[in-house]
PDB file of C-alpha atoms and ligand atoms in Angstrom:
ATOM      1  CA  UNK A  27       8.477  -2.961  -0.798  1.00 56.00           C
ATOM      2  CA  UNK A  28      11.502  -2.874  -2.965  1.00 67.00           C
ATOM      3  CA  UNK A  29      15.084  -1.552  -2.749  1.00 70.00           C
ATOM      4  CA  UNK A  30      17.680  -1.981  -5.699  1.00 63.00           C
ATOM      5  CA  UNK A  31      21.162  -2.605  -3.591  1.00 72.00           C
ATOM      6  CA  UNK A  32      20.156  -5.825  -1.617  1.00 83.00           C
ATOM      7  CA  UNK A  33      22.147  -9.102  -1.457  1.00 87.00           C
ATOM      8  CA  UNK A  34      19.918 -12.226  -1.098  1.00 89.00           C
ATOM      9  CA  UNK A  35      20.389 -13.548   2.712  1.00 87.00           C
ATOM     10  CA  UNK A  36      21.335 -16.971   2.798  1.00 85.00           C
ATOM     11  CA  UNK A  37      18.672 -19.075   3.680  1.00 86.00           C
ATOM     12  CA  UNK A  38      16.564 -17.683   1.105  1.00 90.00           C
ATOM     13  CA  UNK A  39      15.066 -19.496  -2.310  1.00 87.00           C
ATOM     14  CA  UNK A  40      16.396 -17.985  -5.310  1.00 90.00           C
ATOM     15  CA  UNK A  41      12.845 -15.484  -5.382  1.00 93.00           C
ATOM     16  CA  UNK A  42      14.234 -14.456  -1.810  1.00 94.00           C
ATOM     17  CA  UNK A  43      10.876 -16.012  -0.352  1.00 96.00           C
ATOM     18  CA  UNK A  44      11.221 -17.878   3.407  1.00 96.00           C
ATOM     19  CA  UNK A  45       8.854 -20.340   5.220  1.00 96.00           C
ATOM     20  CA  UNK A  46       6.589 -18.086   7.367  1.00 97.00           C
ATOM     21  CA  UNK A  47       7.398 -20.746   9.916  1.00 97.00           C
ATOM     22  CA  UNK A  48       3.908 -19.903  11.757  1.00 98.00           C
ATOM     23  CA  UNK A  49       4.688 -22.078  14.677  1.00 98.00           C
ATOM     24  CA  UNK A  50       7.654 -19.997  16.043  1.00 97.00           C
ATOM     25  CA  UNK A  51       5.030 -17.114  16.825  1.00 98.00           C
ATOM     26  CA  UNK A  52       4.962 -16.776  20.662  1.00 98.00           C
ATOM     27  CA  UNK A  53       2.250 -16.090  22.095  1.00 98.00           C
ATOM     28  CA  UNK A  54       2.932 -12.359  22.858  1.00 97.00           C
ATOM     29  CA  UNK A  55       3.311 -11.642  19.003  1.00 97.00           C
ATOM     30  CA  UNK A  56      -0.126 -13.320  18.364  1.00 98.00           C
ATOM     31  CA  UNK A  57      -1.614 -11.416  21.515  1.00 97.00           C
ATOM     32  CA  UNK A  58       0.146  -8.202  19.733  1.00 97.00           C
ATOM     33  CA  UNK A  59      -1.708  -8.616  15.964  1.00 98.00           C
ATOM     34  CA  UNK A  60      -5.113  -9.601  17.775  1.00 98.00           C
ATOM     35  CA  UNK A  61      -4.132  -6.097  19.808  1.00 97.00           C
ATOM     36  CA  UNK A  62      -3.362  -4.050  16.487  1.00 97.00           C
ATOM     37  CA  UNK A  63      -6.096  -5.337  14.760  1.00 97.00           C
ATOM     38  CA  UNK A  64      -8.847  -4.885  17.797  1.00 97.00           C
ATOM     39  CA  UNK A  65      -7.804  -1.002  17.426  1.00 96.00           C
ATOM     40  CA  UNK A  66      -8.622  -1.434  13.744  1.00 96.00           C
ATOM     41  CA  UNK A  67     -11.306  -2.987  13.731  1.00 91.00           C
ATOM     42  CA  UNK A  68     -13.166  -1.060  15.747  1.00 92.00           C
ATOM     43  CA  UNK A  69     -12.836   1.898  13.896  1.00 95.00           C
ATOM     44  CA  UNK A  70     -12.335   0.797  10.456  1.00 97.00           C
ATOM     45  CA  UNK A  71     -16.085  -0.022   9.578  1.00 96.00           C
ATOM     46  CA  UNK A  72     -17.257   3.393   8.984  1.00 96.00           C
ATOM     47  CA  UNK A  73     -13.948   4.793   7.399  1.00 98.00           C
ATOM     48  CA  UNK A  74     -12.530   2.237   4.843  1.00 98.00           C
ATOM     49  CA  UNK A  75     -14.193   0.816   1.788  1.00 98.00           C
ATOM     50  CA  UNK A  76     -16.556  -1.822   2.054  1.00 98.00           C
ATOM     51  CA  UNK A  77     -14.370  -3.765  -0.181  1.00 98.00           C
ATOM     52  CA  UNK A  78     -11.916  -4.115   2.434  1.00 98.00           C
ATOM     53  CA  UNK A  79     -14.087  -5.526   4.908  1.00 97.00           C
ATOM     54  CA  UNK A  80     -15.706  -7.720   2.386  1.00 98.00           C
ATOM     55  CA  UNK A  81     -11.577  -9.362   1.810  1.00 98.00           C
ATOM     56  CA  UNK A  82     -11.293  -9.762   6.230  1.00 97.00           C
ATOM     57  CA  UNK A  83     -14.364 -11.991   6.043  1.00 97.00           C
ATOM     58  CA  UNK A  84     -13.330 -13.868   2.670  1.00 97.00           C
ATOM     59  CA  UNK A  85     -10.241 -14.489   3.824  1.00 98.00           C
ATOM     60  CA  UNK A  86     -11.912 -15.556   7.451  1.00 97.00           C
ATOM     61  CA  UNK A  87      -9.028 -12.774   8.983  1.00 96.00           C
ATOM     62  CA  UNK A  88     -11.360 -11.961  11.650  1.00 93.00           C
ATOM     63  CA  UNK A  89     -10.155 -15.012  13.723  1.00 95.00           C
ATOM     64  CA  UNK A  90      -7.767 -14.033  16.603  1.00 97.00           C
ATOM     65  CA  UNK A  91      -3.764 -14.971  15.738  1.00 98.00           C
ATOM     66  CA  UNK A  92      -1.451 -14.679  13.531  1.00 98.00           C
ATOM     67  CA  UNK A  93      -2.851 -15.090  10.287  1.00 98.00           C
ATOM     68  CA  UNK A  94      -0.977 -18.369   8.494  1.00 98.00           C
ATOM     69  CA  UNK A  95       0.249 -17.577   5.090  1.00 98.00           C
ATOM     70  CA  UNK A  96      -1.029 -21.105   3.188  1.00 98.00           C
ATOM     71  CA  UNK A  97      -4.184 -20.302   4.562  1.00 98.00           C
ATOM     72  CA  UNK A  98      -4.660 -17.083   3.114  1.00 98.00           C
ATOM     73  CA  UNK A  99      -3.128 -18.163  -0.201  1.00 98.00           C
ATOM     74  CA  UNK A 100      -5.711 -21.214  -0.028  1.00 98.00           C
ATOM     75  CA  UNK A 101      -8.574 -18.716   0.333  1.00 98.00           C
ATOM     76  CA  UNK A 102      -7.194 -16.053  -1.918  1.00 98.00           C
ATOM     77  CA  UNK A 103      -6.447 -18.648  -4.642  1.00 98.00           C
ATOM     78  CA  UNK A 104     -10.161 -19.128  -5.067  1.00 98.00           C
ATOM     79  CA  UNK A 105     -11.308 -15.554  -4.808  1.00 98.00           C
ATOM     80  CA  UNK A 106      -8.795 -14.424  -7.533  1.00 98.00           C
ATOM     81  CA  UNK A 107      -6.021 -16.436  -8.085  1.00 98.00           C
ATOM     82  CA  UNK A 108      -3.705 -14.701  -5.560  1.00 98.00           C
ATOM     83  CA  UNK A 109      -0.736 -16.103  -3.318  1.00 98.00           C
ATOM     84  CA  UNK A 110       1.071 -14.438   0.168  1.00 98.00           C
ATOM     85  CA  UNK A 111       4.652 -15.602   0.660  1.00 98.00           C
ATOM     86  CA  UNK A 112       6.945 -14.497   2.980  1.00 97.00           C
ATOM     87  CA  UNK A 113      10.387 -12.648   2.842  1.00 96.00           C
ATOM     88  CA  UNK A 114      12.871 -11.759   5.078  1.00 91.00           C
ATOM     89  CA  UNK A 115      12.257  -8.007   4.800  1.00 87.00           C
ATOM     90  CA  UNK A 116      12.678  -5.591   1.736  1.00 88.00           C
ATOM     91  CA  UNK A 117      13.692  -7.291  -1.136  1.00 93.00           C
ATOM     92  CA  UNK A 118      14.753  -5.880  -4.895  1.00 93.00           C
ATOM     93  CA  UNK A 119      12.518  -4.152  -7.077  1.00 93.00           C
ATOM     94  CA  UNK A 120      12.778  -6.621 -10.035  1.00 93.00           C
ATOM     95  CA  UNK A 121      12.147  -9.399  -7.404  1.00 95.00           C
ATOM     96  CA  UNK A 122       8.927  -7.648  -6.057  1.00 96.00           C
ATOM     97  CA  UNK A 123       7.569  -6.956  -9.848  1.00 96.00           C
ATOM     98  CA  UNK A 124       8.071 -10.245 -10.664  1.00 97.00           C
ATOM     99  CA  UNK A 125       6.170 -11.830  -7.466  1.00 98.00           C
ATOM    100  CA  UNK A 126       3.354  -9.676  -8.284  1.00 98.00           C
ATOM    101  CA  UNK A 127       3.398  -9.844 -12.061  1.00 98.00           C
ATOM    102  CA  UNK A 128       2.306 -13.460 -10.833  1.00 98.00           C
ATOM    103  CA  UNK A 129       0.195 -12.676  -8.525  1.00 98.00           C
ATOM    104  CA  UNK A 130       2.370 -13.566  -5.643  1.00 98.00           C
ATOM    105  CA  UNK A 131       2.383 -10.983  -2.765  1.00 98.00           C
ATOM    106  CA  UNK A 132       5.628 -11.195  -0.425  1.00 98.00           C
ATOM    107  CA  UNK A 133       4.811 -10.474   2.844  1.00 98.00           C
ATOM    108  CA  UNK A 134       7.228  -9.533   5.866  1.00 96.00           C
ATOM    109  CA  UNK A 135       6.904 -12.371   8.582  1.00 96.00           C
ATOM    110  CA  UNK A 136       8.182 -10.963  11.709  1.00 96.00           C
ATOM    111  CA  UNK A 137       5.828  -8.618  14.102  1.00 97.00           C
ATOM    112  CA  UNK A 138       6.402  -5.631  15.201  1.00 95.00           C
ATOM    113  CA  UNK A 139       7.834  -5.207  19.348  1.00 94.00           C
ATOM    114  CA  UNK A 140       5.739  -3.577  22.470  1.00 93.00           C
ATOM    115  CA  UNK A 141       8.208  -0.569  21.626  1.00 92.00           C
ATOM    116  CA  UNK A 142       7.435  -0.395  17.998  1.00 92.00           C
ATOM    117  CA  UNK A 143       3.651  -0.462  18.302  1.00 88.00           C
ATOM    118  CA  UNK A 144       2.686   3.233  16.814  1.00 81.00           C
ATOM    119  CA  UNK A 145       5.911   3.157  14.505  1.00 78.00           C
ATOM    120  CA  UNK A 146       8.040   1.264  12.391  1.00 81.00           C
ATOM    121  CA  UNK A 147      10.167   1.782   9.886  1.00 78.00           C
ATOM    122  CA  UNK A 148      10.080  -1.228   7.872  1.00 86.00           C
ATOM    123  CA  UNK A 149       6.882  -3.135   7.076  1.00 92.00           C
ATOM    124  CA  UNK A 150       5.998  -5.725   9.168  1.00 96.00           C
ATOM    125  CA  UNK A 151       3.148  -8.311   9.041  1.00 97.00           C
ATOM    126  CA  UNK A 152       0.501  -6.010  10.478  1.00 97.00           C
ATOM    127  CA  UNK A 153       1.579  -3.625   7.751  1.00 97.00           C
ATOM    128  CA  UNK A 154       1.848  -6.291   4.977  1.00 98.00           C
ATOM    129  CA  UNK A 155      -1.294  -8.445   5.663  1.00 98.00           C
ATOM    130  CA  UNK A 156      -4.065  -6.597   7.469  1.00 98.00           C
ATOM    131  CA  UNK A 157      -2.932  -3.679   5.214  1.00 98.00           C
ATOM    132  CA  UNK A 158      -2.639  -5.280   1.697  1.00 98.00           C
ATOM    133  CA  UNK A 159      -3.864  -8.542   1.402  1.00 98.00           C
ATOM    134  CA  UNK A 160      -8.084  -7.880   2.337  1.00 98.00           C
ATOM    135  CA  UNK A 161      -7.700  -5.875  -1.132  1.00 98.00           C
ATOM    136  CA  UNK A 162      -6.433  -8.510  -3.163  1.00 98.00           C
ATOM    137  CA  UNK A 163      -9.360 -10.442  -2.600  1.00 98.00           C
ATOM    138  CA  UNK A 164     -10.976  -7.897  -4.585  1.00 98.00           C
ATOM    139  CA  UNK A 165     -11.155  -8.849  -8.568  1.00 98.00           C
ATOM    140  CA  UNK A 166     -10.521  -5.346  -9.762  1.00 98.00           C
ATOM    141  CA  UNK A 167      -7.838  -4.596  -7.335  1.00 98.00           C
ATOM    142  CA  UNK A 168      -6.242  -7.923  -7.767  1.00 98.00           C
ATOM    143  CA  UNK A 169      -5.961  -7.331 -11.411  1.00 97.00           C
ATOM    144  CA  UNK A 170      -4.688  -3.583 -10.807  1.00 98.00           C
ATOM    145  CA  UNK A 171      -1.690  -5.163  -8.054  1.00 98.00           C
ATOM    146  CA  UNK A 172      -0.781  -7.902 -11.019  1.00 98.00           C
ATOM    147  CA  UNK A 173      -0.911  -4.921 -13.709  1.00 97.00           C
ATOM    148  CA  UNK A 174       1.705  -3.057 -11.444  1.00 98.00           C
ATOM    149  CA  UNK A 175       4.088  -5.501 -11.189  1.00 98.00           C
ATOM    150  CA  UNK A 176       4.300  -5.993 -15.082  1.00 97.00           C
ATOM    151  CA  UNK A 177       4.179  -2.325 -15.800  1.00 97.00           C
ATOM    152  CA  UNK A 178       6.976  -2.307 -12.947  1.00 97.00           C
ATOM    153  CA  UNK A 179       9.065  -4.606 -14.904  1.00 95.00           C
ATOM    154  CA  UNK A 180       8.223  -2.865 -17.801  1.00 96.00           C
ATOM    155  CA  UNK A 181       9.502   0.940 -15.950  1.00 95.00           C
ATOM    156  CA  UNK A 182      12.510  -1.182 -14.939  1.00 93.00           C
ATOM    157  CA  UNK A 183      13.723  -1.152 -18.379  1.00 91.00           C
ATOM    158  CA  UNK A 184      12.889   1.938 -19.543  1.00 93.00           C
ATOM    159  CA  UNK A 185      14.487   3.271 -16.055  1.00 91.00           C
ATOM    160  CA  UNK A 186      11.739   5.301 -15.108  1.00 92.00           C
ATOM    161  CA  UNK A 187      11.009   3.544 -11.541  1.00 94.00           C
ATOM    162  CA  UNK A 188      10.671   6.626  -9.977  1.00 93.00           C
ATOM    163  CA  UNK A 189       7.403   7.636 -11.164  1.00 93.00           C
ATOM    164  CA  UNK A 190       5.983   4.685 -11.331  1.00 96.00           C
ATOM    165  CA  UNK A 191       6.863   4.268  -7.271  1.00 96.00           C
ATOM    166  CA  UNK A 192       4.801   8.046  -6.529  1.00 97.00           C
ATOM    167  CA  UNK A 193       1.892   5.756  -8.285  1.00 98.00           C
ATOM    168  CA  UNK A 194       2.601   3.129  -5.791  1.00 98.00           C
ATOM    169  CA  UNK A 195       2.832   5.083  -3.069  1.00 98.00           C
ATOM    170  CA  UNK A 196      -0.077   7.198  -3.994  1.00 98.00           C
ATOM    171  CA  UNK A 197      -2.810   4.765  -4.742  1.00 98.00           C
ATOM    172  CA  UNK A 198      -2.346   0.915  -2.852  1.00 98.00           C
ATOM    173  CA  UNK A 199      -0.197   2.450   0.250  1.00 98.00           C
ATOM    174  CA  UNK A 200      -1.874   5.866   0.267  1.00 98.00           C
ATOM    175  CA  UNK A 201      -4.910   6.174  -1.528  1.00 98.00           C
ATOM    176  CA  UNK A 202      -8.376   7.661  -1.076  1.00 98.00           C
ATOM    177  CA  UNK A 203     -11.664   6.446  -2.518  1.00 98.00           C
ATOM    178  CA  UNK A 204     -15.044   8.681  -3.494  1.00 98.00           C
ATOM    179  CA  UNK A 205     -18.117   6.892  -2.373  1.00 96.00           C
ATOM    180  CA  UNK A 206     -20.576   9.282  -3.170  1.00 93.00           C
ATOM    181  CA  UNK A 207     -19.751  12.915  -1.338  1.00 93.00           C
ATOM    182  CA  UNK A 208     -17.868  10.761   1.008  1.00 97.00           C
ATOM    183  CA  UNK A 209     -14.066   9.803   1.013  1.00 98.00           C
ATOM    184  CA  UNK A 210     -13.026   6.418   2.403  1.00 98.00           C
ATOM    185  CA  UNK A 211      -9.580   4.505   2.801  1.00 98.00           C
ATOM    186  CA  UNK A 212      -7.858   2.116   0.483  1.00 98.00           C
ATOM    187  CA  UNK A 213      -4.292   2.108   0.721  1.00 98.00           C
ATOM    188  CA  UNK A 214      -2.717   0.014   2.587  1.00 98.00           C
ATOM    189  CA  UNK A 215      -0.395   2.557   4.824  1.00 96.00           C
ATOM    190  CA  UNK A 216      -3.151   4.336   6.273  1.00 97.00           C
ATOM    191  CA  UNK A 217      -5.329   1.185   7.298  1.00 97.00           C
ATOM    192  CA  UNK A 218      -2.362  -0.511   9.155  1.00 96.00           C
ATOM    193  CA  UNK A 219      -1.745   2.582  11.193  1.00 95.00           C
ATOM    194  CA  UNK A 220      -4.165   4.023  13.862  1.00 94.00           C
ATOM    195  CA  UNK A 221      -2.951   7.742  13.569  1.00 95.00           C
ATOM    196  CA  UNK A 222      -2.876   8.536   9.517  1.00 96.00           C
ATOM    197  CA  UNK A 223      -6.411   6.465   9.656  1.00 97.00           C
ATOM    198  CA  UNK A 224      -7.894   8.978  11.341  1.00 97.00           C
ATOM    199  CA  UNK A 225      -5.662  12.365  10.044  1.00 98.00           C
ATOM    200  CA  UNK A 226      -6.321  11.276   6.367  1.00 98.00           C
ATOM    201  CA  UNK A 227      -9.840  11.755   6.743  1.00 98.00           C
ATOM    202  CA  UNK A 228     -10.406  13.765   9.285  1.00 98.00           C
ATOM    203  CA  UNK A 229      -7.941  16.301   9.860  1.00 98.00           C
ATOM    204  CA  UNK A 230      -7.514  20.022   8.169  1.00 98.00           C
ATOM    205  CA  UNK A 231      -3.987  19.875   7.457  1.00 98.00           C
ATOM    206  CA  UNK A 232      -3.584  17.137   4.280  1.00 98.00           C
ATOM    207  CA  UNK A 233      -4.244  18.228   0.901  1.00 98.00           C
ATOM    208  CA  UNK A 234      -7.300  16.066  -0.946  1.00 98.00           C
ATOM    209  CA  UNK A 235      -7.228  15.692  -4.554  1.00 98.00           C
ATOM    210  CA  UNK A 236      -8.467  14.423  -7.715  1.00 98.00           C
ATOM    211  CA  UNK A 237      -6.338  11.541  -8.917  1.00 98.00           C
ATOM    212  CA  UNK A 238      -4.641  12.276 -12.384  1.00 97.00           C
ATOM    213  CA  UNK A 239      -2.256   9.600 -13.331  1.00 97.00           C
ATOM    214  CA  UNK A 240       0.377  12.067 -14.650  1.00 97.00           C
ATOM    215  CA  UNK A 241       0.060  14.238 -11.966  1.00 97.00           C
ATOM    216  CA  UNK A 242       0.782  11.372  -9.575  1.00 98.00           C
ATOM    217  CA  UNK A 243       3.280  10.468 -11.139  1.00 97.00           C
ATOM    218  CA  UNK A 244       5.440  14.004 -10.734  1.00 97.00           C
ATOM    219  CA  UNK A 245       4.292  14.801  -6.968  1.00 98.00           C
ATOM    220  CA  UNK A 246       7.151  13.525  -4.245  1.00 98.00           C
ATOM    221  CA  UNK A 247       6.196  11.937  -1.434  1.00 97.00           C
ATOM    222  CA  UNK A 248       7.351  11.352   2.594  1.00 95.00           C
ATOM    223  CA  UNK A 249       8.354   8.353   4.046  1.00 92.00           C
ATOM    224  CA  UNK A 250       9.131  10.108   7.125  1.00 89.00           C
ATOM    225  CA  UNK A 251       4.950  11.214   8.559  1.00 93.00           C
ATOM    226  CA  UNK A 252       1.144  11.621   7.531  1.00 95.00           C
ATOM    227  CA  UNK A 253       1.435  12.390   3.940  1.00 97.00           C
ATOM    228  CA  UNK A 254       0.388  15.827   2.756  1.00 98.00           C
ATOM    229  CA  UNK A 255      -1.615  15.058  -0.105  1.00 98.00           C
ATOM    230  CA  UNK A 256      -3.538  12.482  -0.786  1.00 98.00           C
ATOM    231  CA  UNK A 257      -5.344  11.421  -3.994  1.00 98.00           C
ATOM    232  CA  UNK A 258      -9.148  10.465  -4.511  1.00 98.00           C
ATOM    233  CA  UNK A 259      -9.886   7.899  -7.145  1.00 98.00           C
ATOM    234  CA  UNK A 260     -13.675   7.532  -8.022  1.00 98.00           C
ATOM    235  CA  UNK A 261     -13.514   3.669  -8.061  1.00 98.00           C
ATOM    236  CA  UNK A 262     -11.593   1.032  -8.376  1.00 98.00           C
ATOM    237  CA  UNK A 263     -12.384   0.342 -11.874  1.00 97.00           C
ATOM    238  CA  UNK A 264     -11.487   4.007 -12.767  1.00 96.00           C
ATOM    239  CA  UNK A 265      -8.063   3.286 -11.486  1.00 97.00           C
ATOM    240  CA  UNK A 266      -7.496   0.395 -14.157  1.00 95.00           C
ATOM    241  CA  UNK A 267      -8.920   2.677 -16.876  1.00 94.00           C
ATOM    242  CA  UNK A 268      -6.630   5.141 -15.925  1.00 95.00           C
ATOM    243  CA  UNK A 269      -3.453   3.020 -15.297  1.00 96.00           C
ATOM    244  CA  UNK A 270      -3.591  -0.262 -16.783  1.00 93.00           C
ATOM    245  CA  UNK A 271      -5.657   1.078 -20.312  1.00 92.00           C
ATOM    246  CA  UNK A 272      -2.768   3.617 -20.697  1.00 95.00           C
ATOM    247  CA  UNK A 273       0.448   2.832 -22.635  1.00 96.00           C
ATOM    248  CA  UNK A 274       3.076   4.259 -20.219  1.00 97.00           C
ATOM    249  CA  UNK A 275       6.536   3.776 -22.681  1.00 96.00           C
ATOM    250  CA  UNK A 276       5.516   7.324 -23.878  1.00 96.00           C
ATOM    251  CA  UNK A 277       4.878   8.896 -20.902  1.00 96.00           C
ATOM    252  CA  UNK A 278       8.260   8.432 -19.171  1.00 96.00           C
ATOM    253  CA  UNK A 279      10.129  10.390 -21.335  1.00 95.00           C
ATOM    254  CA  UNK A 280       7.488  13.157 -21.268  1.00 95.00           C
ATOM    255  CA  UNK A 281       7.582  13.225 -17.072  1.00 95.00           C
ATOM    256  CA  UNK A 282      11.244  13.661 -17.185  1.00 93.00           C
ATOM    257  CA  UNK A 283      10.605  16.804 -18.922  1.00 94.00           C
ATOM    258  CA  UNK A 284       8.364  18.317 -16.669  1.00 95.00           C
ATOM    259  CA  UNK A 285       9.067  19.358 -13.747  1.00 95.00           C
ATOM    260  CA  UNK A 286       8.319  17.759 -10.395  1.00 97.00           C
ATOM    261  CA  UNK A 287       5.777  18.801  -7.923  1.00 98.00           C
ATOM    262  CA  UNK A 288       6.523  19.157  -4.119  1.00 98.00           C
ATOM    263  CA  UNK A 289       4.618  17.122  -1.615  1.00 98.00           C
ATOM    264  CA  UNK A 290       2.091  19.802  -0.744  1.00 98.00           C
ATOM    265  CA  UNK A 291       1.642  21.451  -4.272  1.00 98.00           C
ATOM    266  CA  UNK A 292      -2.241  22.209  -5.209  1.00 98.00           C
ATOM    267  CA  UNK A 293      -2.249  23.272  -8.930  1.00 98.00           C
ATOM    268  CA  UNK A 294      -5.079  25.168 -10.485  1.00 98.00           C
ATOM    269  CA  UNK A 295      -5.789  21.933 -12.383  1.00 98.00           C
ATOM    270  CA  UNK A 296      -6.107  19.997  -9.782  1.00 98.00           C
ATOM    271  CA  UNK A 297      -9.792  18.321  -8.554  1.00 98.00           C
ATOM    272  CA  UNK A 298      -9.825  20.178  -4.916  1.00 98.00           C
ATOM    273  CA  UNK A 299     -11.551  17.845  -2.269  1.00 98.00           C
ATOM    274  CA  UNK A 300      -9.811  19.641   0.553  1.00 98.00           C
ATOM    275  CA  UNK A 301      -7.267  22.576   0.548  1.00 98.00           C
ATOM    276  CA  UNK A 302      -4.895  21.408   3.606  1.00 98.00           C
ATOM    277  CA  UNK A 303      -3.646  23.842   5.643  1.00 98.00           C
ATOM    278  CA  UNK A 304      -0.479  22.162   6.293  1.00 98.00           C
ATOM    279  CA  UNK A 305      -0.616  22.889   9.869  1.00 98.00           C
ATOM    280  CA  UNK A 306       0.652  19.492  10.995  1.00 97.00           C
ATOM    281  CA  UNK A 307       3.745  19.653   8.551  1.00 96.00           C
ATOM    282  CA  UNK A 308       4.468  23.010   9.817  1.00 94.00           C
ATOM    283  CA  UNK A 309       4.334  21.809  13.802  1.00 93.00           C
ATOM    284  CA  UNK A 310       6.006  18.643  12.692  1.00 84.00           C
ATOM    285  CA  UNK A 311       9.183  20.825  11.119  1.00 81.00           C
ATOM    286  CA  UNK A 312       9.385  24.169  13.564  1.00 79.00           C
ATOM    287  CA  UNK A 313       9.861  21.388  16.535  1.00 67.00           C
TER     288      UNK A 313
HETATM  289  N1  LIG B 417      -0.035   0.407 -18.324  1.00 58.51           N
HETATM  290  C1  LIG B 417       1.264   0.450 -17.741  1.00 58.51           C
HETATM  291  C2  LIG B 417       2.383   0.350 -18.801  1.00 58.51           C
HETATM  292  O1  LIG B 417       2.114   0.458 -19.971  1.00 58.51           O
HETATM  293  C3  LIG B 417       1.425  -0.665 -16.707  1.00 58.51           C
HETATM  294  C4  LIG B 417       0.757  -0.363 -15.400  1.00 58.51           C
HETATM  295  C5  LIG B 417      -0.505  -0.832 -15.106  1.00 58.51           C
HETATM  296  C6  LIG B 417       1.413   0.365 -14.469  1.00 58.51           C
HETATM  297  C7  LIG B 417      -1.095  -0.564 -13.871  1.00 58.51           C
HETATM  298  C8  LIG B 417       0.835   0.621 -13.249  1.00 58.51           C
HETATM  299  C9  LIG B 417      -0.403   0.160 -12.945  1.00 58.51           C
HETATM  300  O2  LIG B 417       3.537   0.215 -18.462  1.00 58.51           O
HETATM  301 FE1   FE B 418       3.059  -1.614   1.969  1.00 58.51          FE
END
């Protein structure tokens, strides 16, 4: 997403966006999303929210290719007043807040290589578009993804970006969903990858909590494997209640008094879905 020491490549417009230049795609990076999204697709139905698949067929994603970007925005536009443009890779935070403050989303353009296929460090278009952008076809989530990029401006200021990132990371790249006594995926960094789509759900080790806004927003994260928490929101609209109905100017101060939780933390306050075991974290770090 965002990263404060960048310099604007040349070539780029002055809000760092580039053409997506859809015709350079060669074939092997089309034949490479309709691969990555095949192994998606198939499993996705029964795991993510509906809401998700509901944003493929709006958005008419289910077509083979490269998605184009004017396309989307064309089709996004009329569900909810959304855009996709593209950037050349990670681009700073103001810059991102801004974008989505407007209800632009900036989208990598390039694809990941054969060699990258189960992991990449830096978001790609698989990431970027199959992950994020069936959501913002969504009103509720659309107006959550706009409410973030103001409130990120807002953070900016007050220089509390830190917390309001673990929100970030926690709900639209990482988040769970209750529908009814199941869970189902939202975010958008487990439904782009084949292996945390399955672990989040399905495997002992991850801790499953109640989302709590605060709590969120002390609890550290890693950007190096399957996360080892992960928090459940009831619904969409909960999330706004929670987030966008909350003044956060007096809640900064009050997090950087408290102290921070570690990624795997369960606190007797906390809404317990799942007690992890840890076990993958463990095997990950004795290795
Ligand atoms: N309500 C937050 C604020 O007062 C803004 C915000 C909304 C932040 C939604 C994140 C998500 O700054
Ligand atoms: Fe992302």
């Amino acid at each position: 997403m965002a990263d404060a020491s960048l310099q604007r490549p040349e070539g780029t417009a002055e809000d760092w966006t580039i053409p997506q230049d859809w015709d350079r795609y060669s074939p092997a990076e089309h034949a490479m999303w309709d691969h990555l999204f095949e192994r998606q697709a198939g499993m996705l139905p029964a795991r993510v929210v509906p809401e998700f698949m509901e944003g493929l067929k709006v958005l008419r994603m289910t077509r083979p290719g490269i998605p184009h970007f004017d396309e989307l925005s064309e089709r996004l536009m009329k569900a909810t007043g959304w855009q996709v443009v593209a950037v050349p890779g990670l681009v700073p935070e103001s810059v991102f807040f801004d974008h989505l403050a407007n209800r632009r989303f900036v989208a990598g353009r390039f694809i990941r290589t054969p060699e990258q296929r189960d992991y990449l460090q830096e978001p790609d278009i698989f990431h970027d578009v199959f992950g994020h952008v069936p959501l913002l076809a969504n009103p509720v989530f659309a107006d959550y993804m706009q409410a973030y990029g103001k409130g990120g401006l807002r953070a900016h200021g007050f220089g509390s970006l830190d917390s309001l990132a673990r929100l970030y990371w926690y709900t639209v790249e990482f988040g769970l969903i209750r529908q009814g006594d199941a869970l189902k995926l939202y975010g958008a960094g487990i439904v782009s990858s084949y292996g945390e789509s399955i672990f989040a759900l399905d495997d002992p080790s991850p801790n499953r909590l109640g989302f709590d806004l605060e709590r969120v927003m002390r609890t550290h994260y890693r950007i190096d494997d399957y996360q080892q928490t992960y928090f459940v929101i009831d619904s969409f609209e909960d999330l706004l209640r929670q987030t966008v109905e909350t003044d956060f100017a007096p809640l900064y101060p009050r997090l950087r008094n408290e102290p921070e939780l570690a990624t795997d933390a369960v606190l007797p306050s906390d809404r317990v879905y799942t007690h992890g075991t840890q076990a993958h974290a463990r095997a990950k770090s004795a290795r």
